[in-house]
Amino acid sequence: MPDQGPMTEAMYYILLALLKPGHGYGMMQRIKELSGGRLEMGPGTLYGVLSRMNREGLITLTGEEGRRKNYAITGAGRTALLTEYNRLKRLVADGEMLEVER
């Protein structure tokens, strides 16, 4: 896995969605569900990011059923997701002073 900076929102939610392996359309539905409807990812964005993440070793293609390609998160993908989760938690903790200033 390349040394990466902060993840895009799309990458983060795709990895979250792939904690349960699945295909593209299912991922789009799961991302919408995981984000409480805040994020609706279109197929162009999804498949572009999937292709990049596959090349980077964060996810793997596990099979194809007709036109549906099934994906799963890899060990490197889990590590990257956890790293990003912890980074986001630190950002929120660092901003807690905003709650006190109200």
CSV table of N, CA and C in Angstrom, one decimal:
chain,number,residue,atom,x,y,z
A,1,MET,N,0.8,-1.2,0.0
A,1,MET,CA,0.0,0.0,0.0
A,1,MET,C,0.9,1.2,0.0
A,2,PRO,N,0.6,2.2,-0.8
A,2,PRO,CA,1.4,3.4,-0.9
A,2,PRO,C,1.2,4.2,0.4
A,3,ASP,N,2.3,5.0,0.8
A,3,ASP,CA,2.1,5.9,1.9
A,3,ASP,C,1.1,7.0,1.5
A,4,GLN,N,0.0,7.0,2.2
A,4,GLN,CA,-1.0,7.9,1.7
A,4,GLN,C,-1.3,8.9,2.8
A,5,GLY,N,-1.8,10.1,2.4
A,5,GLY,CA,-2.3,11.1,3.3
A,5,GLY,C,-3.7,10.8,3.7
A,6,PRO,N,-4.4,11.8,4.1
A,6,PRO,CA,-5.8,11.6,4.4
A,6,PRO,C,-6.6,11.0,3.3
A,7,MET,N,-7.6,10.1,3.6
A,7,MET,CA,-8.4,9.5,2.6
A,7,MET,C,-9.5,10.5,2.1
A,8,THR,N,-10.0,10.3,0.9
A,8,THR,CA,-11.1,11.0,0.5
A,8,THR,C,-12.3,10.4,1.2
A,9,GLU,N,-13.4,11.1,1.2
A,9,GLU,CA,-14.6,10.6,1.8
A,9,GLU,C,-15.1,9.4,1.1
A,10,ALA,N,-15.0,9.4,-0.2
A,10,ALA,CA,-15.4,8.2,-1.1
A,10,ALA,C,-14.6,7.0,-0.7
A,11,MET,N,-13.3,7.1,-0.5
A,11,MET,CA,-12.5,5.9,-0.2
A,11,MET,C,-12.9,5.4,1.2
A,12,TYR,N,-13.1,6.3,2.1
A,12,TYR,CA,-13.4,5.9,3.5
A,12,TYR,C,-14.7,5.1,3.5
A,13,TYR,N,-15.7,5.6,2.9
A,13,TYR,CA,-17.0,4.9,2.9
A,13,TYR,C,-17.0,3.7,2.1
A,14,ILE,N,-16.3,3.6,1.0
A,14,ILE,CA,-16.2,2.3,0.2
A,14,ILE,C,-15.5,1.3,1.1
A,15,LEU,N,-14.5,1.6,1.8
A,15,LEU,CA,-13.8,0.6,2.7
A,15,LEU,C,-14.8,0.2,3.8
A,16,LEU,N,-15.5,1.2,4.4
A,16,LEU,CA,-16.5,0.8,5.4
A,16,LEU,C,-17.5,-0.1,4.9
A,17,ALA,N,-18.0,0.2,3.7
A,17,ALA,CA,-19.0,-0.7,3.0
A,17,ALA,C,-18.5,-2.1,2.8
A,18,LEU,N,-17.2,-2.2,2.4
A,18,LEU,CA,-16.6,-3.5,2.1
A,18,LEU,C,-16.2,-4.3,3.3
A,19,LEU,N,-16.5,-3.8,4.5
A,19,LEU,CA,-16.3,-4.7,5.6
A,19,LEU,C,-17.3,-5.9,5.5
A,20,LYS,N,-18.3,-5.7,4.7
A,20,LYS,CA,-19.1,-6.8,4.2
A,20,LYS,C,-18.9,-6.9,2.7
A,21,PRO,N,-18.2,-7.9,2.2
A,21,PRO,CA,-17.9,-7.9,0.7
A,21,PRO,C,-19.2,-7.8,-0.1
A,22,GLY,N,-19.1,-7.2,-1.3
A,22,GLY,CA,-20.2,-7.0,-2.1
A,22,GLY,C,-19.9,-6.4,-3.5
A,23,HIS,N,-20.9,-6.1,-4.3
A,23,HIS,CA,-20.8,-5.6,-5.6
A,23,HIS,C,-21.2,-4.1,-5.6
A,24,GLY,N,-20.9,-3.5,-6.8
A,24,GLY,CA,-21.0,-2.0,-6.9
A,24,GLY,C,-22.4,-1.5,-6.5
A,25,TYR,N,-23.5,-2.0,-7.0
A,25,TYR,CA,-24.8,-1.4,-6.7
A,25,TYR,C,-25.0,-1.6,-5.2
A,26,GLY,N,-24.7,-2.7,-4.6
A,26,GLY,CA,-24.9,-3.0,-3.2
A,26,GLY,C,-24.1,-2.0,-2.4
A,27,MET,N,-22.8,-1.7,-2.8
A,27,MET,CA,-22.0,-0.7,-2.1
A,27,MET,C,-22.6,0.7,-2.1
A,28,MET,N,-23.2,1.1,-3.3
A,28,MET,CA,-23.8,2.4,-3.4
A,28,MET,C,-25.0,2.5,-2.3
A,29,GLN,N,-25.7,1.4,-2.2
A,29,GLN,CA,-26.8,1.4,-1.2
A,29,GLN,C,-26.3,1.4,0.2
A,30,ARG,N,-25.3,0.6,0.4
A,30,ARG,CA,-24.7,0.5,1.8
A,30,ARG,C,-24.1,1.9,2.2
A,31,ILE,N,-23.4,2.6,1.3
A,31,ILE,CA,-22.8,3.8,1.6
A,31,ILE,C,-23.8,4.9,1.9
A,32,LYS,N,-24.9,4.9,1.2
A,32,LYS,CA,-26.0,5.8,1.5
A,32,LYS,C,-26.6,5.5,2.9
A,33,GLU,N,-26.7,4.2,3.3
A,33,GLU,CA,-27.2,3.8,4.6
A,33,GLU,C,-26.2,4.1,5.7
A,34,LEU,N,-24.9,3.8,5.5
A,34,LEU,CA,-23.9,4.1,6.5
A,34,LEU,C,-23.7,5.6,6.8
A,35,SER,N,-24.0,6.5,5.8
A,35,SER,CA,-23.9,7.9,5.9
A,35,SER,C,-25.2,8.6,6.3
A,36,GLY,N,-26.2,7.8,6.6
A,36,GLY,CA,-27.5,8.3,7.0
A,36,GLY,C,-28.1,9.1,5.9
A,37,GLY,N,-27.8,8.7,4.7
A,37,GLY,CA,-28.4,9.4,3.5
A,37,GLY,C,-27.7,10.6,3.0
A,38,ARG,N,-26.6,11.0,3.8
A,38,ARG,CA,-25.9,12.2,3.5
A,38,ARG,C,-25.0,12.0,2.2
A,39,LEU,N,-24.5,10.8,1.9
A,39,LEU,CA,-23.7,10.6,0.8
A,39,LEU,C,-24.3,9.6,-0.2
A,40,GLU,N,-24.6,10.1,-1.4
A,40,GLU,CA,-25.0,9.2,-2.5
A,40,GLU,C,-24.0,9.2,-3.5
A,41,MET,N,-23.3,8.0,-3.7
A,41,MET,CA,-22.2,7.9,-4.6
A,41,MET,C,-22.7,7.4,-5.9
A,42,GLY,N,-22.4,8.1,-7.0
A,42,GLY,CA,-22.8,7.6,-8.3
A,42,GLY,C,-21.8,6.6,-8.9
A,43,PRO,N,-22.2,5.8,-9.9
A,43,PRO,CA,-21.4,4.8,-10.4
A,43,PRO,C,-20.1,5.3,-11.0
A,44,GLY,N,-20.0,6.4,-11.6
A,44,GLY,CA,-18.7,6.9,-12.1
A,44,GLY,C,-17.7,7.1,-11.0
A,45,THR,N,-18.1,7.8,-9.9
A,45,THR,CA,-17.2,7.9,-8.8
A,45,THR,C,-16.8,6.6,-8.2
A,46,LEU,N,-17.8,5.8,-7.9
A,46,LEU,CA,-17.6,4.5,-7.3
A,46,LEU,C,-16.6,3.7,-8.1
A,47,TYR,N,-16.8,3.4,-9.4
A,47,TYR,CA,-16.0,2.5,-10.1
A,47,TYR,C,-14.6,3.1,-10.4
A,48,GLY,N,-14.5,4.4,-10.4
A,48,GLY,CA,-13.2,5.1,-10.5
A,48,GLY,C,-12.3,4.8,-9.3
A,49,VAL,N,-13.0,5.0,-8.1
A,49,VAL,CA,-12.3,4.8,-6.8
A,49,VAL,C,-12.0,3.3,-6.6
A,50,LEU,N,-12.9,2.5,-7.0
A,50,LEU,CA,-12.7,1.0,-6.8
A,50,LEU,C,-11.5,0.6,-7.6
A,51,SER,N,-11.3,1.1,-8.9
A,51,SER,CA,-10.2,0.7,-9.7
A,51,SER,C,-8.9,1.2,-9.1
A,52,ARG,N,-8.9,2.4,-8.6
A,52,ARG,CA,-7.7,2.9,-7.9
A,52,ARG,C,-7.3,2.1,-6.7
A,53,MET,N,-8.3,1.8,-5.8
A,53,MET,CA,-8.1,1.1,-4.6
A,53,MET,C,-7.7,-0.3,-4.9
A,54,ASN,N,-8.2,-0.9,-5.9
A,54,ASN,CA,-7.7,-2.3,-6.3
A,54,ASN,C,-6.3,-2.3,-6.7
A,55,ARG,N,-5.9,-1.3,-7.5
A,55,ARG,CA,-4.5,-1.1,-7.9
A,55,ARG,C,-3.6,-0.9,-6.7
A,56,GLU,N,-4.1,-0.2,-5.7
A,56,GLU,CA,-3.3,0.1,-4.5
A,56,GLU,C,-3.3,-1.1,-3.4
A,57,GLY,N,-4.1,-2.1,-3.7
A,57,GLY,CA,-4.1,-3.3,-2.8
A,57,GLY,C,-5.0,-3.1,-1.6
A,58,LEU,N,-5.9,-2.1,-1.6
A,58,LEU,CA,-6.8,-1.9,-0.5
A,58,LEU,C,-8.0,-2.8,-0.5
A,59,ILE,N,-8.4,-3.1,-1.8
A,59,ILE,CA,-9.5,-4.0,-2.0
A,59,ILE,C,-9.1,-5.1,-3.0
A,60,THR,N,-9.9,-6.1,-3.2
A,60,THR,CA,-9.6,-7.1,-4.2
A,60,THR,C,-10.9,-7.5,-4.9
A,61,LEU,N,-10.8,-7.8,-6.1
A,61,LEU,CA,-11.9,-8.4,-6.9
A,61,LEU,C,-12.0,-9.9,-6.5
A,62,THR,N,-13.1,-10.3,-6.0
A,62,THR,CA,-13.3,-11.6,-5.6
A,62,THR,C,-14.0,-12.5,-6.6
A,63,GLY,N,-14.7,-11.9,-7.6
A,63,GLY,CA,-15.4,-12.7,-8.6
A,63,GLY,C,-16.3,-11.9,-9.4
A,64,GLU,N,-16.9,-12.5,-10.4
A,64,GLU,CA,-17.8,-11.8,-11.3
A,64,GLU,C,-19.0,-12.7,-11.5
A,65,GLU,N,-20.2,-12.1,-11.4
A,65,GLU,CA,-21.4,-12.8,-11.8
A,65,GLU,C,-22.1,-12.0,-12.8
A,66,GLY,N,-22.0,-12.4,-14.1
A,66,GLY,CA,-22.5,-11.6,-15.2
A,66,GLY,C,-21.8,-10.2,-15.2
A,67,ARG,N,-22.5,-9.2,-15.1
A,67,ARG,CA,-21.9,-7.8,-15.1
A,67,ARG,C,-21.5,-7.4,-13.7
A,68,ARG,N,-21.9,-8.1,-12.7
A,68,ARG,CA,-21.6,-7.7,-11.3
A,68,ARG,C,-20.2,-8.2,-10.9
A,69,LYS,N,-19.4,-7.2,-10.5
A,69,LYS,CA,-18.1,-7.6,-9.9
A,69,LYS,C,-18.2,-7.5,-8.4
A,70,ASN,N,-17.7,-8.5,-7.8
A,70,ASN,CA,-17.7,-8.5,-6.3
A,70,ASN,C,-16.3,-8.2,-5.8
A,71,TYR,N,-16.3,-7.4,-4.7
A,71,TYR,CA,-15.1,-6.9,-4.1
A,71,TYR,C,-15.1,-7.2,-2.6
A,72,ALA,N,-13.9,-7.2,-2.0
A,72,ALA,CA,-13.7,-7.4,-0.6
A,72,ALA,C,-12.5,-6.5,-0.2
A,73,ILE,N,-12.5,-6.1,1.1
A,73,ILE,CA,-11.4,-5.3,1.6
A,73,ILE,C,-10.3,-6.3,1.9
A,74,THR,N,-9.0,-5.8,1.8
A,74,THR,CA,-7.8,-6.6,2.1
A,74,THR,C,-7.3,-6.2,3.4
A,75,GLY,N,-6.3,-7.0,3.9
A,75,GLY,CA,-5.7,-6.6,5.2
A,75,GLY,C,-5.1,-5.2,5.2
A,76,ALA,N,-4.5,-4.8,4.0
A,76,ALA,CA,-4.0,-3.5,3.9
A,76,ALA,C,-5.1,-2.5,3.9
A,77,GLY,N,-6.2,-2.8,3.3
A,77,GLY,CA,-7.4,-1.9,3.4
A,77,GLY,C,-7.9,-1.7,4.8
A,78,ARG,N,-8.0,-2.8,5.5
A,78,ARG,CA,-8.4,-2.7,6.9
A,78,ARG,C,-7.5,-1.8,7.7
A,79,THR,N,-6.2,-2.0,7.5
A,79,THR,CA,-5.2,-1.2,8.2
A,79,THR,C,-5.4,0.3,7.9
A,80,ALA,N,-5.5,0.6,6.6
A,80,ALA,CA,-5.7,2.0,6.1
A,80,ALA,C,-7.0,2.6,6.7
A,81,LEU,N,-8.1,1.8,6.7
A,81,LEU,CA,-9.3,2.3,7.2
A,81,LEU,C,-9.2,2.6,8.7
A,82,LEU,N,-8.6,1.7,9.5
A,82,LEU,CA,-8.4,2.0,10.9
A,82,LEU,C,-7.5,3.2,11.2
A,83,THR,N,-6.5,3.3,10.4
A,83,THR,CA,-5.6,4.5,10.5
A,83,THR,C,-6.4,5.8,10.2
A,84,GLU,N,-7.2,5.8,9.2
A,84,GLU,CA,-8.0,7.0,8.9
A,84,GLU,C,-9.0,7.2,10.0
A,85,TYR,N,-9.6,6.2,10.5
A,85,TYR,CA,-10.6,6.3,11.6
A,85,TYR,C,-10.0,7.0,12.8
A,86,ASN,N,-8.8,6.5,13.1
A,86,ASN,CA,-8.1,7.1,14.3
A,86,ASN,C,-7.6,8.5,14.0
A,87,ARG,N,-7.2,8.8,12.8
A,87,ARG,CA,-6.9,10.2,12.4
A,87,ARG,C,-8.1,11.1,12.6
A,88,LEU,N,-9.3,10.7,12.1
A,88,LEU,CA,-10.5,11.5,12.2
A,88,LEU,C,-10.9,11.7,13.7
A,89,LYS,N,-10.7,10.7,14.5
A,89,LYS,CA,-11.0,10.8,15.9
A,89,LYS,C,-10.1,11.8,16.6
A,90,ARG,N,-8.8,11.9,16.2
A,90,ARG,CA,-7.9,12.9,16.8
A,90,ARG,C,-8.3,14.3,16.3
A,91,LEU,N,-8.8,14.4,15.1
A,91,LEU,CA,-9.2,15.7,14.6
A,91,LEU,C,-10.4,16.2,15.4
A,92,VAL,N,-11.3,15.3,15.7
A,92,VAL,CA,-12.5,15.7,16.5
A,92,VAL,C,-12.1,16.1,17.9
A,93,ALA,N,-11.3,15.3,18.5
A,93,ALA,CA,-10.8,15.5,19.8
A,93,ALA,C,-10.1,16.9,19.9
A,94,ASP,N,-9.3,17.2,18.9
A,94,ASP,CA,-8.5,18.4,18.9
A,94,ASP,C,-9.5,19.6,18.8
A,95,GLY,N,-10.6,19.4,18.2
A,95,GLY,CA,-11.6,20.5,18.1
A,95,GLY,C,-12.6,20.6,19.2
A,96,GLU,N,-12.5,19.8,20.2
A,96,GLU,CA,-13.5,19.8,21.3
A,96,GLU,C,-13.6,21.2,22.0
A,97,MET,N,-12.5,22.0,21.9
A,97,MET,CA,-12.6,23.3,22.5
A,97,MET,C,-13.7,24.2,21.9
A,98,LEU,N,-14.1,23.8,20.7
A,98,LEU,CA,-15.2,24.5,20.1
A,98,LEU,C,-16.5,24.4,20.9
A,99,GLU,N,-16.7,23.2,21.5
A,99,GLU,CA,-17.9,22.9,22.3
A,99,GLU,C,-17.9,23.8,23.5
A,100,VAL,N,-16.7,24.0,24.1
A,100,VAL,CA,-16.6,24.8,25.3
A,100,VAL,C,-16.8,26.3,25.1
A,101,GLU,N,-16.4,26.7,23.9
A,101,GLU,CA,-16.6,28.2,23.5
A,101,GLU,C,-18.0,28.6,23.3
A,102,ARG,N,-18.9,27.7,23.2
A,102,ARG,CA,-20.3,28.1,22.8
A,102,ARG,C,-21.0,28.9,23.9
